[in-house]
Short mmCIF file of C-alpha atoms in Angstrom, two decimals:
data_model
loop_
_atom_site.label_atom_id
_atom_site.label_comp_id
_atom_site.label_asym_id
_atom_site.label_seq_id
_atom_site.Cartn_x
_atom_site.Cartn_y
_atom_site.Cartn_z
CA UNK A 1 -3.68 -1.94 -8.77
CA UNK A 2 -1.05 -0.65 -11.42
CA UNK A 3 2.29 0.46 -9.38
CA UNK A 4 4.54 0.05 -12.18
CA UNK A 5 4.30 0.09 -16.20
CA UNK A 6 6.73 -0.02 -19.23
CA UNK A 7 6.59 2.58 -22.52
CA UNK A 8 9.10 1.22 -24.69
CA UNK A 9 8.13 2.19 -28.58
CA UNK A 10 9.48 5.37 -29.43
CA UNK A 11 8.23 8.72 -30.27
CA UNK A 12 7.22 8.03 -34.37
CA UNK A 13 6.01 4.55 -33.31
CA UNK A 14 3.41 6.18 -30.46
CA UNK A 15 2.48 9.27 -33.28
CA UNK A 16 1.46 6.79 -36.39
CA UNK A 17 -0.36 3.93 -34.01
CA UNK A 18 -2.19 6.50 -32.24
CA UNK A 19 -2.34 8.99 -34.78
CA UNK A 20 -1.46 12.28 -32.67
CA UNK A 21 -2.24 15.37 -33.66
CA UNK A 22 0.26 16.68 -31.64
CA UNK A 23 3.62 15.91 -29.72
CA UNK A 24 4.01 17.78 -26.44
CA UNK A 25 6.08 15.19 -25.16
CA UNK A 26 9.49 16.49 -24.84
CA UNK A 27 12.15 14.52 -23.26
CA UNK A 28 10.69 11.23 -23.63
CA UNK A 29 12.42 8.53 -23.51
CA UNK A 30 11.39 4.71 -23.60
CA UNK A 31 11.12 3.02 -20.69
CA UNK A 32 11.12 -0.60 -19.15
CA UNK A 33 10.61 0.57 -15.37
CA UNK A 34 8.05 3.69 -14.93
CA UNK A 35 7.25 4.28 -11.22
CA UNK A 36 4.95 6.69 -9.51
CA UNK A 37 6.22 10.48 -8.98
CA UNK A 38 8.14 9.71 -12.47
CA UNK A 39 7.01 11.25 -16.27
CA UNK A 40 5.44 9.66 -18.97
CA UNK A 41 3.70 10.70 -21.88
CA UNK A 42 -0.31 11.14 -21.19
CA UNK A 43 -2.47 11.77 -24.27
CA UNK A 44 -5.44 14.39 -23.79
CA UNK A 45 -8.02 16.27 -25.67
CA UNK A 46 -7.52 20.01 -26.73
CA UNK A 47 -10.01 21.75 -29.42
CA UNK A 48 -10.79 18.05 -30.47
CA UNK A 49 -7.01 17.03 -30.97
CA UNK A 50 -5.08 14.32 -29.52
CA UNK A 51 -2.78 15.86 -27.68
CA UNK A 52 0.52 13.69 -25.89
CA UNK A 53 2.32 16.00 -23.22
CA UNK A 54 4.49 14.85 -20.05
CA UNK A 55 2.76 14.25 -16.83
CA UNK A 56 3.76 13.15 -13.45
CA UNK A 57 2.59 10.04 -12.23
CA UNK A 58 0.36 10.60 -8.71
CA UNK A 59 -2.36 12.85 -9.04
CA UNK A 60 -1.92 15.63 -6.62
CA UNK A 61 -5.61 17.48 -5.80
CA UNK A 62 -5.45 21.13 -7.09
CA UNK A 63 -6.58 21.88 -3.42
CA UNK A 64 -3.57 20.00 -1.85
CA UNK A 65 -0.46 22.41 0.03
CA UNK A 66 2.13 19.91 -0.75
CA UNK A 67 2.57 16.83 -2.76
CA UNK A 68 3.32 14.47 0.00
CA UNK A 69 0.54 11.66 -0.73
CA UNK A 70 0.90 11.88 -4.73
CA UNK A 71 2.65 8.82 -4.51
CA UNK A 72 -0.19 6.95 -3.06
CA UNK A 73 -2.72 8.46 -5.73
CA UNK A 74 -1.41 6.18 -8.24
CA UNK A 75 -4.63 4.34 -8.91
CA UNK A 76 -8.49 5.44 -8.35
CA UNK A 77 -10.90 2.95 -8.11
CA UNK A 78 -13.53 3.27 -10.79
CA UNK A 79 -16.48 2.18 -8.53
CA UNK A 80 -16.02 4.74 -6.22
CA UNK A 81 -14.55 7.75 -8.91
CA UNK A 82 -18.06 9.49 -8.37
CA UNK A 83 -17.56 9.49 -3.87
CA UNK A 84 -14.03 10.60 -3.86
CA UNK A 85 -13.50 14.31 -3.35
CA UNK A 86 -10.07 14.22 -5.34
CA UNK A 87 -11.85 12.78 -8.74
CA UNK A 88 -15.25 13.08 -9.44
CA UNK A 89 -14.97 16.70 -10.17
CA UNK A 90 -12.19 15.33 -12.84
CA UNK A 91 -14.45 12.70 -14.25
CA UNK A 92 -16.30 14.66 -16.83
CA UNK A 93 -13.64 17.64 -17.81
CA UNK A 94 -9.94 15.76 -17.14
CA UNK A 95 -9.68 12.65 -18.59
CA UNK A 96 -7.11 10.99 -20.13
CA UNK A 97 -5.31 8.33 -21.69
CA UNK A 98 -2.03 6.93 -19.99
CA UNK A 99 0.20 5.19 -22.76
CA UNK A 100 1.81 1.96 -21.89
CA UNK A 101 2.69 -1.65 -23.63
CA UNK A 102 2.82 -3.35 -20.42
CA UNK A 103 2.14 -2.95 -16.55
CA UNK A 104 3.31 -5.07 -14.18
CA UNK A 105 1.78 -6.65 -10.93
CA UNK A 106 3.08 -8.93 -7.86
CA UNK A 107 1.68 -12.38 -7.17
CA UNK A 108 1.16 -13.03 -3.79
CA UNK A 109 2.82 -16.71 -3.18
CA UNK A 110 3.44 -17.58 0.42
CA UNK A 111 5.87 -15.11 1.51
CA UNK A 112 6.76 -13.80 -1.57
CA UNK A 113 5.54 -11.54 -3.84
CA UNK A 114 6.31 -12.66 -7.93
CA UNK A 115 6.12 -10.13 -10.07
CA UNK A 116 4.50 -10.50 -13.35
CA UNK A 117 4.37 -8.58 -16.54
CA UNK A 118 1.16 -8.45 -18.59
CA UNK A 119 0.87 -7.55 -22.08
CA UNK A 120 -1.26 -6.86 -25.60
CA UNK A 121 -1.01 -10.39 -26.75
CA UNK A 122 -0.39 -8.37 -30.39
CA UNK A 123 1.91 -6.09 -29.37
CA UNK A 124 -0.13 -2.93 -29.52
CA UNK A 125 -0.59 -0.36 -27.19
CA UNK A 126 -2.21 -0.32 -23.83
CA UNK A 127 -4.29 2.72 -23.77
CA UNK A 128 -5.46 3.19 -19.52
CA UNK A 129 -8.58 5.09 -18.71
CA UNK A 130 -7.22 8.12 -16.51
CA UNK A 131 -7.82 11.42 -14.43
CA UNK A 132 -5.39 14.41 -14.69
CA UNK A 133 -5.16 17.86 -13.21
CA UNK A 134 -2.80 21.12 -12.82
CA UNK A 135 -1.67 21.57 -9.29
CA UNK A 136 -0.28 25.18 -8.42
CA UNK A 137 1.59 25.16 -5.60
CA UNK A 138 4.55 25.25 -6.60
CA UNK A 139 5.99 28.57 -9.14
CA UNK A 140 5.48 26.33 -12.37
CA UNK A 141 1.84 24.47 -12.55
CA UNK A 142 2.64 20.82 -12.60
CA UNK A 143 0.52 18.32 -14.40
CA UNK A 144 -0.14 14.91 -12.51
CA UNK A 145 -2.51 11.86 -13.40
CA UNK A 146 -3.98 8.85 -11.80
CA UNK A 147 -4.82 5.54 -13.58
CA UNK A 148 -8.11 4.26 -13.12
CA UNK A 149 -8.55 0.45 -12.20
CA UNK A 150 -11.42 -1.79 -12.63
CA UNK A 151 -11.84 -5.74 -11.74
CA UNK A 152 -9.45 -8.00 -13.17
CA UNK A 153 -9.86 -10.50 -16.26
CA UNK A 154 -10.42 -13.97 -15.70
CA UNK A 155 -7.32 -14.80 -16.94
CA UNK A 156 -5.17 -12.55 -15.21
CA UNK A 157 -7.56 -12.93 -11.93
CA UNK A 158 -5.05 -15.27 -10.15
CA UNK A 159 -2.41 -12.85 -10.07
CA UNK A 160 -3.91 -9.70 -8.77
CA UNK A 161 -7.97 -9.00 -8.33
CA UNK A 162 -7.66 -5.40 -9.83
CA UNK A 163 -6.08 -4.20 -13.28
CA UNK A 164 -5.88 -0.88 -15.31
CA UNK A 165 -8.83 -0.04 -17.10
CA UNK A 166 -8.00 -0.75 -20.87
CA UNK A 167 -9.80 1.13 -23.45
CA UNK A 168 -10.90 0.07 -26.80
CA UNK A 169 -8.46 2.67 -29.50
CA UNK A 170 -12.21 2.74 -30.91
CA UNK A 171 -13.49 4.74 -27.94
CA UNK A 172 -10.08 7.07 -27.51
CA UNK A 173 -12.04 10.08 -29.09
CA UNK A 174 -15.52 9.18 -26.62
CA UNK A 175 -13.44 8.84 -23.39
CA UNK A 176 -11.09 12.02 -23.90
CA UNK A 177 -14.00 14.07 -25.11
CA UNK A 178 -15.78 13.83 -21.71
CA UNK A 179 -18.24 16.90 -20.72
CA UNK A 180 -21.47 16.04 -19.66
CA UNK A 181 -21.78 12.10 -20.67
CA UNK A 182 -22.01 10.49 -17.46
CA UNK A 183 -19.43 8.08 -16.08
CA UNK A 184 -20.10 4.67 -16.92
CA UNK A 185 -17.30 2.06 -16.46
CA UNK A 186 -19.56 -0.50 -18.08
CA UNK A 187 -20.11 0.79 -21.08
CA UNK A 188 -15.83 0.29 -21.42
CA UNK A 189 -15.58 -2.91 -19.72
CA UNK A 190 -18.39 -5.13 -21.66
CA UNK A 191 -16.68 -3.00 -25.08
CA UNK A 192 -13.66 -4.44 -24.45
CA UNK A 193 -12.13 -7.21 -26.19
CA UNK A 194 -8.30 -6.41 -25.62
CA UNK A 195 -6.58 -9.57 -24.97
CA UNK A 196 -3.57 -9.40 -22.51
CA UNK A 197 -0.51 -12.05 -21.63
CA UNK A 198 1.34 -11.96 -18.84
CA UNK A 199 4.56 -14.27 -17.63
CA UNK A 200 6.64 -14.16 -14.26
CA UNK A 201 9.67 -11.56 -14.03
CA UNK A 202 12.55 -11.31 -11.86
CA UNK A 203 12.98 -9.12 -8.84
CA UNK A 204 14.65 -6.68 -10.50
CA UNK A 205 11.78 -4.49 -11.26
CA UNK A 206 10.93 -3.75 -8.12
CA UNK A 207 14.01 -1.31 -7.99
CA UNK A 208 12.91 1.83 -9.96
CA UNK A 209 16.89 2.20 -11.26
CA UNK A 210 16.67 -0.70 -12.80
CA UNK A 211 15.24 0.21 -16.39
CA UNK A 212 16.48 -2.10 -18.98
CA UNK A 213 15.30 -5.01 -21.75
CA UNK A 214 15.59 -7.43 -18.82
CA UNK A 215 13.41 -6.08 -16.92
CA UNK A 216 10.71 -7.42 -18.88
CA UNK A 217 12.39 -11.07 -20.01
CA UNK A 218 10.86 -14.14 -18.49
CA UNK A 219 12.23 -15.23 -15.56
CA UNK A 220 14.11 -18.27 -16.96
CA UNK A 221 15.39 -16.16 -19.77
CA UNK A 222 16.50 -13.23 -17.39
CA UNK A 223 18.35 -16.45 -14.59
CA UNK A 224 20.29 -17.11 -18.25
CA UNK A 225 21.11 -13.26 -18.84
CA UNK A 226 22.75 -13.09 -15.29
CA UNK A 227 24.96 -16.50 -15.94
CA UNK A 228 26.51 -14.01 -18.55
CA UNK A 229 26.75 -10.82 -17.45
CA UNK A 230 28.42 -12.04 -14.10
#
C-alpha cells in the first residue's frame, strides 16, 4: 500500500516537467510528510488539458452520508478496481494522476516496522495511477482521490508486496483521457520502465506533524542531524 508520500518541488518546477496547462492548485505548498485526509495537488483531464487542482486524500463514494471511512480508502487495489462498488464506475470517467517524488512504506522486521522511502532514481516525478470523485454532502462539493496499487518490483519486493502504480509521463494523456478504453493494468505495468530507490528512514515520519528535509534523510544521516539539533 501507499499510506504516506512526499511533494517537495515547487509550483514552476511541477508546471514545466509536467507541462500543465493549467494551475488550480492554490495553496500548495511542498511537502515531506503527506498523510491521508490531507491536500495535495492531483492532475486531471478537462477539454483535453492537464489540469492540477487540490484534492483530499481518501476517496469518499459520492453515495456515502459522512466521510468517516475516507481515511481507509487511501489505496484501491487494481485487480479488483472492476468488483468494488466505490470504483469501477470511476475507472473509465475519473481518473487521475496523483503527483509525488517519493512514497514511503514500513518494513516489517521482527517487531518493528522500518520505514523506508522510495524514489525516481533520476529525480523526476512519480506520476500514480488514481480514481477521484466529488462528494456532496457537505454545503461545498469536496474533491477526494484514491491511489491505485499494483504488485511490487522485484527490487523493492522485500520491503512491502504492494506499491503505487507508476505511470510512464508517455501515457499521462492515455490514462487521464479514459472513456470507453477498458481498464487494463497490464498494458501500464509491462510499459513501465521507471526505476525507483529506496533507503531506511527514521521514525519520525510516522507522525504526520513532522514535515521537514529530515524526514526523508537516511537514517544514519538523520541519527547525525539529532546529535546537533539536541
Amino acid at each position: 500500500m501507499c499510506g504516506r508520500k512526499t511533494l517537495i518541488k515547487n509550483e514552476r518546477s511541477i508546471i514545466e516537467e509536467l507541462m500543465v496547462d493549467e494551475w488550480r492548485a492554490d495553496g500548495y505548498e511542498p511537502s515531506y510528510n503527506i498523510a491521508p485526509t490531507q491536500y495535495s495537488p492531483i492532475m486531471v483531464n478537462e477539454k483535453q488539458s492537464k489540469v492540477v487542482t487540490m484534492m483530499r486524500w481518501g476517496l469518499i463514494p459520492k453515495w456515502s452520508t459522512n466521510d468517516a471511512f475516507s481515511s481507509k480508502m487511501i489505496n484501491a487495489r487494481c485487480e479488483t478496481l472492476s468488483d468494488k462498488p466505490s470504483y469501477k464506475d470511476l475507472v473509465s470517467q475519473n481518473r487521475c494522476i496523483v503527483l509525488a517524488d517519493g512514497y514511503y512504506e514500513w518494513k516489517k522486521s521482527n517487531k518493528e516496522k522500518i520505514p523506508y522511502y522510495i524514489h525516481h532514481q533520476e529525480g523526476q516525478l512519480l506520476l500514480l495511477a488514481g480514481l477521484w470523485t466529488i462528494w456532496h454532502a457537505r454545503s461545498k462539493p469536496l474533491l477526494t482521490y484514491t491511489i491505485i496499487t499494483t504488485k511490487a518490483q522485484k527490487d523493492i519486493f522485500h520491503i512491502h508486496d504492494r506499491m503505487p502504480l507508476i505511470l510512464e509521463p508517455s501515457n499521462i494523456g492515455r490514462w487521464l483521457k479514459g472513456g470507453n478504453e477498458r481498464f487494463n493494468v497490464n498494458d501500464h505495468i509491462q510499459t513501465s520502465q521507471i526505476r525507483l530507490d529506496h533507503y531506511p528512514v527514521r521514525s519520525l515520519v510516522n507522525y504526520p506533524s513532522n514535515n521537514s528535509k529530515r524526514c526523508i534523510a537516511p537514517s544514519r544521516s538523520s541519527d547525525s542531524l539529532d546529535l546537533f539539533s539536541s
